[in-house]
C-alpha positions as a LaTeX table, in Angstrom:
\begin{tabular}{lrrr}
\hline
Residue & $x$ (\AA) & $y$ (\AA) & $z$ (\AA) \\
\hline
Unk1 & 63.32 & $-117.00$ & 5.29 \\
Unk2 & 61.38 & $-113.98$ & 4.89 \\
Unk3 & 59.64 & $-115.18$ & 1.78 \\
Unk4 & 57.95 & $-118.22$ & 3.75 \\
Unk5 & 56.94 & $-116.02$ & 6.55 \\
Unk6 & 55.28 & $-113.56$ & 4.35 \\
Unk7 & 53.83 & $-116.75$ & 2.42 \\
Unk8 & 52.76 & $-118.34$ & 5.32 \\
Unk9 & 51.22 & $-115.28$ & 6.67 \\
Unk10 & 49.25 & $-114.59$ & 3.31 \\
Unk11 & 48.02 & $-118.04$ & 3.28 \\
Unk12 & 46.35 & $-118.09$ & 6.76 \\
Unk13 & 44.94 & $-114.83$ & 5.82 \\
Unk14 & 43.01 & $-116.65$ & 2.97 \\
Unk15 & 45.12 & $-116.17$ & 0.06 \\
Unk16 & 44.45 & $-118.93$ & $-2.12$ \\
Unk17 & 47.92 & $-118.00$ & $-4.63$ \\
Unk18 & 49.80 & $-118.44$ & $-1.58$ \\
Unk19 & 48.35 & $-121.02$ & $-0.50$ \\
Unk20 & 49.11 & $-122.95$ & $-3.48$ \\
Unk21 & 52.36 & $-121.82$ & $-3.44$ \\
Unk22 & 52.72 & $-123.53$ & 0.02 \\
Unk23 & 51.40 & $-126.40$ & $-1.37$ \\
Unk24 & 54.00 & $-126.95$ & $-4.39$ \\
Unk25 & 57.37 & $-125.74$ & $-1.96$ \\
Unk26 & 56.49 & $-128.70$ & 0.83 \\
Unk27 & 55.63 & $-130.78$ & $-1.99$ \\
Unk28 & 58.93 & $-130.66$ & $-3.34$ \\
Unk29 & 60.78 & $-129.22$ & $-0.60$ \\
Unk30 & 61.52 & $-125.94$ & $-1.74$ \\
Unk31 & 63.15 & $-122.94$ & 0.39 \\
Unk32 & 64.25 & $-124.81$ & 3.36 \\
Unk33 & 60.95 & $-126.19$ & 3.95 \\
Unk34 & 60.99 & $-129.79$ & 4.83 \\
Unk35 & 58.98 & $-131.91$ & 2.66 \\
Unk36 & 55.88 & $-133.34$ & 3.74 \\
Unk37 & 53.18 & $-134.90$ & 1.75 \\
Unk38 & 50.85 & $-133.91$ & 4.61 \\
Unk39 & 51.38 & $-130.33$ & 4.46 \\
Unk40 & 51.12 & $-130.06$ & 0.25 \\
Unk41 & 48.12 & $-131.68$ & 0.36 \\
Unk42 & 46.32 & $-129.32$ & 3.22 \\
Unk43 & 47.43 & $-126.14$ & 1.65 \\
Unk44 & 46.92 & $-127.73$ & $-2.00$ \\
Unk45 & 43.07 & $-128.55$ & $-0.96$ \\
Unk46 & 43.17 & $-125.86$ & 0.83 \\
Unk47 & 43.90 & $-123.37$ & $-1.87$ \\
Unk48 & 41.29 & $-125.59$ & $-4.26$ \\
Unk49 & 38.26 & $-124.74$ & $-1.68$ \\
Unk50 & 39.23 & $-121.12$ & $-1.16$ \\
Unk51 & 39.21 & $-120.42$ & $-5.05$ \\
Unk52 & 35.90 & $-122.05$ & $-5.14$ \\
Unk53 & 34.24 & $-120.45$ & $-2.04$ \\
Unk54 & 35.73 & $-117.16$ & $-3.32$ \\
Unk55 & 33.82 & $-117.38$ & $-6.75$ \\
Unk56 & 30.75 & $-118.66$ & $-5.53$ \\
Unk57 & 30.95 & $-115.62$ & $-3.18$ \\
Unk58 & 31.61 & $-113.46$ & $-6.61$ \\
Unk59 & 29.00 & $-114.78$ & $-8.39$ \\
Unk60 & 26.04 & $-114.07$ & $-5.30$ \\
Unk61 & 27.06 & $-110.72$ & $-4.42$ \\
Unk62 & 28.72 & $-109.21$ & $-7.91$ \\
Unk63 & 27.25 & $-111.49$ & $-10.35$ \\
Unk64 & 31.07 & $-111.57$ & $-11.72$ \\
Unk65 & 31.54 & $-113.07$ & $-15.28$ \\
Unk66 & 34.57 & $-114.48$ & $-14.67$ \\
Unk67 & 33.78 & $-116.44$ & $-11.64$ \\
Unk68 & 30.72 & $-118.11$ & $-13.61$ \\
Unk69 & 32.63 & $-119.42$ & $-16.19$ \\
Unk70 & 35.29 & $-120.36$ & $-14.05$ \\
Unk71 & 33.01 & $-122.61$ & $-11.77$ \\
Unk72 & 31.09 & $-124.05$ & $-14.76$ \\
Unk73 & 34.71 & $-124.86$ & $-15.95$ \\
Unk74 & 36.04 & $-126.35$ & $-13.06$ \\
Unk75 & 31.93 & $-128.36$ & $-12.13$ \\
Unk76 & 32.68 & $-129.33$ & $-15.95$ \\
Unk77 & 35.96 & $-130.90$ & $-15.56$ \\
Unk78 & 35.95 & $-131.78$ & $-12.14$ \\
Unk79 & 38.74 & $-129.47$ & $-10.91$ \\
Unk80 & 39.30 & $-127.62$ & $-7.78$ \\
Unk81 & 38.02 & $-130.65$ & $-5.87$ \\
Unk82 & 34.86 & $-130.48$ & $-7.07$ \\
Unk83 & 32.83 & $-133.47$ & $-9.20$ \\
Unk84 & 32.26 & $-133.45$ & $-12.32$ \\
Unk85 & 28.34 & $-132.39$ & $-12.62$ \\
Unk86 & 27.41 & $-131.14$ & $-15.87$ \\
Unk87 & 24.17 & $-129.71$ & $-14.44$ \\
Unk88 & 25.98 & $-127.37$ & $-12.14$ \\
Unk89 & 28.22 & $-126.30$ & $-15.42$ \\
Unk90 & 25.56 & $-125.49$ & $-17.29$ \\
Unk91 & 23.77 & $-123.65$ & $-14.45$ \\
Unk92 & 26.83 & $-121.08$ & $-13.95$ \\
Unk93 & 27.68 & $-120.78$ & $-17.96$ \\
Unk94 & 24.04 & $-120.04$ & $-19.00$ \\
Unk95 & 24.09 & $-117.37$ & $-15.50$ \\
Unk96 & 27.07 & $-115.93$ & $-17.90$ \\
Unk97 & 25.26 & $-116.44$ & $-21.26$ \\
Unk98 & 22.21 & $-114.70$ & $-19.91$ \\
Unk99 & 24.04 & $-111.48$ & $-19.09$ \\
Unk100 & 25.53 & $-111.44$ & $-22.90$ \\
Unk101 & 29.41 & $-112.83$ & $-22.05$ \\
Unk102 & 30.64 & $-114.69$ & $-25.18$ \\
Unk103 & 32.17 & $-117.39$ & $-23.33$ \\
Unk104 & 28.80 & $-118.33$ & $-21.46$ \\
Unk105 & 27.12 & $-118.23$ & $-24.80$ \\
Unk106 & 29.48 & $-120.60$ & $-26.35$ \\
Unk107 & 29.92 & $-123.21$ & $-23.28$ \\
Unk108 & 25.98 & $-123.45$ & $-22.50$ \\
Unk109 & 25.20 & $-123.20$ & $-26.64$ \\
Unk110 & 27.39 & $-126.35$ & $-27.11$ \\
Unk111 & 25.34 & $-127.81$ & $-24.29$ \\
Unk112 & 22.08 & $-127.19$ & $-25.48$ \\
Unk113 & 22.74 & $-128.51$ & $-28.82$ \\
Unk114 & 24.06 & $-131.83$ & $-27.54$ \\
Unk115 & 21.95 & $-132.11$ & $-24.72$ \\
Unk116 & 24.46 & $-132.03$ & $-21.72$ \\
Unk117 & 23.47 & $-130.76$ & $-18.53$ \\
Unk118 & 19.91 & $-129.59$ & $-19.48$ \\
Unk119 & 17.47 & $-131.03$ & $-22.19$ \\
Unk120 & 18.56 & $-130.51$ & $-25.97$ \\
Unk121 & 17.17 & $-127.60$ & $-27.72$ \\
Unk122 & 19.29 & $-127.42$ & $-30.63$ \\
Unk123 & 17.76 & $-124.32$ & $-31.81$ \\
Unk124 & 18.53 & $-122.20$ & $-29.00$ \\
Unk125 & 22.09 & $-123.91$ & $-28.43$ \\
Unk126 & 23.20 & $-122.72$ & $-31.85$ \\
Unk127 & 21.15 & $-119.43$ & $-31.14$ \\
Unk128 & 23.31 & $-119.34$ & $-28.64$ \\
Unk129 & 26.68 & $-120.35$ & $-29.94$ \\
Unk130 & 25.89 & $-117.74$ & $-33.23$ \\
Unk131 & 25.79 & $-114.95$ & $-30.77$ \\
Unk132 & 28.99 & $-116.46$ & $-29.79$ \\
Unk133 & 30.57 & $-115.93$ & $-33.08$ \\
Unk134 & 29.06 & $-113.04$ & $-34.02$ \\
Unk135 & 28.56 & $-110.65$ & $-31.20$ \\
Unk136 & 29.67 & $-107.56$ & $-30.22$ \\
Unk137 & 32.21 & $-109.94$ & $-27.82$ \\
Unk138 & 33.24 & $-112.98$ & $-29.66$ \\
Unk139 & 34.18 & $-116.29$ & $-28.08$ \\
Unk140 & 37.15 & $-118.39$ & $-30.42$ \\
Unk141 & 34.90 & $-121.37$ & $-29.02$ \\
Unk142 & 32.27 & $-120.32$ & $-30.46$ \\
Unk143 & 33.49 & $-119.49$ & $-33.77$ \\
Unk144 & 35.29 & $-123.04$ & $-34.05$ \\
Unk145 & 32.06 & $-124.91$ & $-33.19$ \\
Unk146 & 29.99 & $-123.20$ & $-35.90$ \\
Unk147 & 32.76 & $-123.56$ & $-37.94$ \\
Unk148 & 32.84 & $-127.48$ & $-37.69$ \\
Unk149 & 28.59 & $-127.67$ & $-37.58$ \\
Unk150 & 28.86 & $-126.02$ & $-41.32$ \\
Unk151 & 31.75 & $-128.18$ & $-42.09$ \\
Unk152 & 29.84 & $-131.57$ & $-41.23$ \\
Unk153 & 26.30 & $-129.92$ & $-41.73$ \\
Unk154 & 25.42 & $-131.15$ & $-38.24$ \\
Unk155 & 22.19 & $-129.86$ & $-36.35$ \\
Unk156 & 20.43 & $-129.75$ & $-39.32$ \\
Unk157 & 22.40 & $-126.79$ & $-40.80$ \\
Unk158 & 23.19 & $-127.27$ & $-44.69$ \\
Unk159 & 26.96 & $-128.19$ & $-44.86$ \\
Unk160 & 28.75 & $-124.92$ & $-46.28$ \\
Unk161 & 32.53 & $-124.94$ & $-46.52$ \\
Unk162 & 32.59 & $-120.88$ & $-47.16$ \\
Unk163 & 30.54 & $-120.28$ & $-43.65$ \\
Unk164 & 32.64 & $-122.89$ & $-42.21$ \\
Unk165 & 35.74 & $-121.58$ & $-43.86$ \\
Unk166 & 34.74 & $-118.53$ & $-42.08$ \\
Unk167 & 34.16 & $-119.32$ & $-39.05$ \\
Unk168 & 37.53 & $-121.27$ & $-38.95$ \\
Unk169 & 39.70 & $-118.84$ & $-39.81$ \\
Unk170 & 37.56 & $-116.85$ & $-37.15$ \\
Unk171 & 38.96 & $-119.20$ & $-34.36$ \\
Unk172 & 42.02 & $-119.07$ & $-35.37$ \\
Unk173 & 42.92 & $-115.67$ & $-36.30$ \\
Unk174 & 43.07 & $-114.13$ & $-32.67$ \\
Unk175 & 40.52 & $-112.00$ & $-33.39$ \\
Unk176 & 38.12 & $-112.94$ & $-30.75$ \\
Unk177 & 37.20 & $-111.09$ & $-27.57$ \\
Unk178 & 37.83 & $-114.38$ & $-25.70$ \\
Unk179 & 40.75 & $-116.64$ & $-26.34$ \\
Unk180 & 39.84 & $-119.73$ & $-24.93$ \\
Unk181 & 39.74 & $-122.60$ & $-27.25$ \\
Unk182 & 42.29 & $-125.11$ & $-26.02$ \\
Unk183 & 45.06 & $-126.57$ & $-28.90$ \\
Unk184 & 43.86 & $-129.25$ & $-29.66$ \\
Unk185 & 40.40 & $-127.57$ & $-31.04$ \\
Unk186 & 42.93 & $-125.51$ & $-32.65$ \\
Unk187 & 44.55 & $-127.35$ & $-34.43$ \\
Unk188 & 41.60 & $-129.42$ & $-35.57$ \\
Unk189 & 40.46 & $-126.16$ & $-36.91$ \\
Unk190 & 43.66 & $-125.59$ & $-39.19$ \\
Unk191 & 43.48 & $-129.15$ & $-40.31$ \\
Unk192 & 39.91 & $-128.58$ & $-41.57$ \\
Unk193 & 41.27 & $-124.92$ & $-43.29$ \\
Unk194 & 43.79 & $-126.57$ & $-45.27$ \\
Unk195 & 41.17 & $-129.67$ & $-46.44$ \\
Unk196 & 38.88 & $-126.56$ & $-47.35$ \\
Unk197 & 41.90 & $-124.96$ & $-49.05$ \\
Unk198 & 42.52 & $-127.92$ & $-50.95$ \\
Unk199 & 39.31 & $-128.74$ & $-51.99$ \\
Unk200 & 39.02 & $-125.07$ & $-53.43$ \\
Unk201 & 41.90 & $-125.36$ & $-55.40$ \\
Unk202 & 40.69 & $-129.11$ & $-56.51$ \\
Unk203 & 37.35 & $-126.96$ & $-58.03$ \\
Unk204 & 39.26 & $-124.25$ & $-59.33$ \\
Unk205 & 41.82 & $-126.52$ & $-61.26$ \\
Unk206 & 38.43 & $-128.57$ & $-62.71$ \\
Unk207 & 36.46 & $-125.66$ & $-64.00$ \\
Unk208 & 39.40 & $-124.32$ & $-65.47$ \\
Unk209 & 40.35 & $-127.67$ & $-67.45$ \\
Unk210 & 36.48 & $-127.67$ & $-68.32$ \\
Unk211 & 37.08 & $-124.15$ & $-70.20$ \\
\hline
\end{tabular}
């Protein structure tokens, strides 16, 4: 009993965790709380509108990394009760890119190259998504998109499996500042290692039957 009054307390205190945990127990009925349908969905929404007031908040008066990318994120894929507006993404992830955070520079690169949420400029959006790879912080994003742009020789880069190669194994290796790059991209990403890996081998065994 004490555990819902302390949740309940923290929730109408403007705690969007507990809110959220609120939300799930009347949803299913959890802890002696009756369920109701009603009450999920207030302190569900609830908790949605609080996380998003909170980092807009964030983002004004700290200019906090995290909260940028998290709204472009959530304005991206239309969570936290928000629509999906890809203008409003791209706003908050170049706000990130411009003060140097990886996963800013990766999100608003992609962007700019294909033209989503702003006008294409495919020069700065792999500007961008380089400085992504590269930096001093390093974004797995990042390194998986310039790994598949030399592996397809899209953008007008010259296709280059040992860049790609590189940048591949880059995503993949854990090495990254930022860890972000969901599993599907992932595993795309190993697939294309192990068709580079294969077509290495495939050169290797013809120049040496050539000798």
């Amino acid at each position: 009993r004490k555990l819902i009054i302390d949740t309940k307390k923290k929730a109408e205190d403007g705690d969007p965790d507990a809110m959220q945990r609120l939300g799930k127990w009347y949803d299913g009925g959890l802890h002696g709380l009756t369920q109701s349908d009603q009450l999920a969905r207030k302190w569900l929404t609830k908790a949605d509108s609080t996380r998003v007031s909170q980092a807009m908040r964030r983002v004004k008066e700290d200019s906090d990394l995290d909260a940028m990318n998290d709204l472009g994120m959530w304005y991206s894929e239309g969570d936290k009760g928000l629509d999906v507006n890809e203008k409003l993404a791209f706003k908050y992830f170049k706000m990130s890119a411009d003060r140097n955070d990886a996963r800013g520079m990766a999100q608003a690169g992609i962007r700019l190259a294909d033209g989503v949420g702003t006008k294409e400029d495919i020069n700065a959006g792999i500007g961008l998504t380089l400085r992504a790879a590269d930096g001093k912080s390093t974004s797995d994003l990042g390194c998986y998109c310039m790994g598949i742009w030399y592996h397809e020789g899209m953008y007008g880069l010259c296709a280059d499996e040992s860049k790609a190669e590189h940048y591949l194994n880059k995503a993949v290796d854990g090495s990254c500042t930022f860890l972000h790059l969901g599993l599907e991209w992932e595993d795309e990403a190993r697939e294309r290692l192990d068709r580079i890996k294969k077509n290495q081998e495939k050169a290797s065994s013809n120049s040496q039957a050539k000798q």
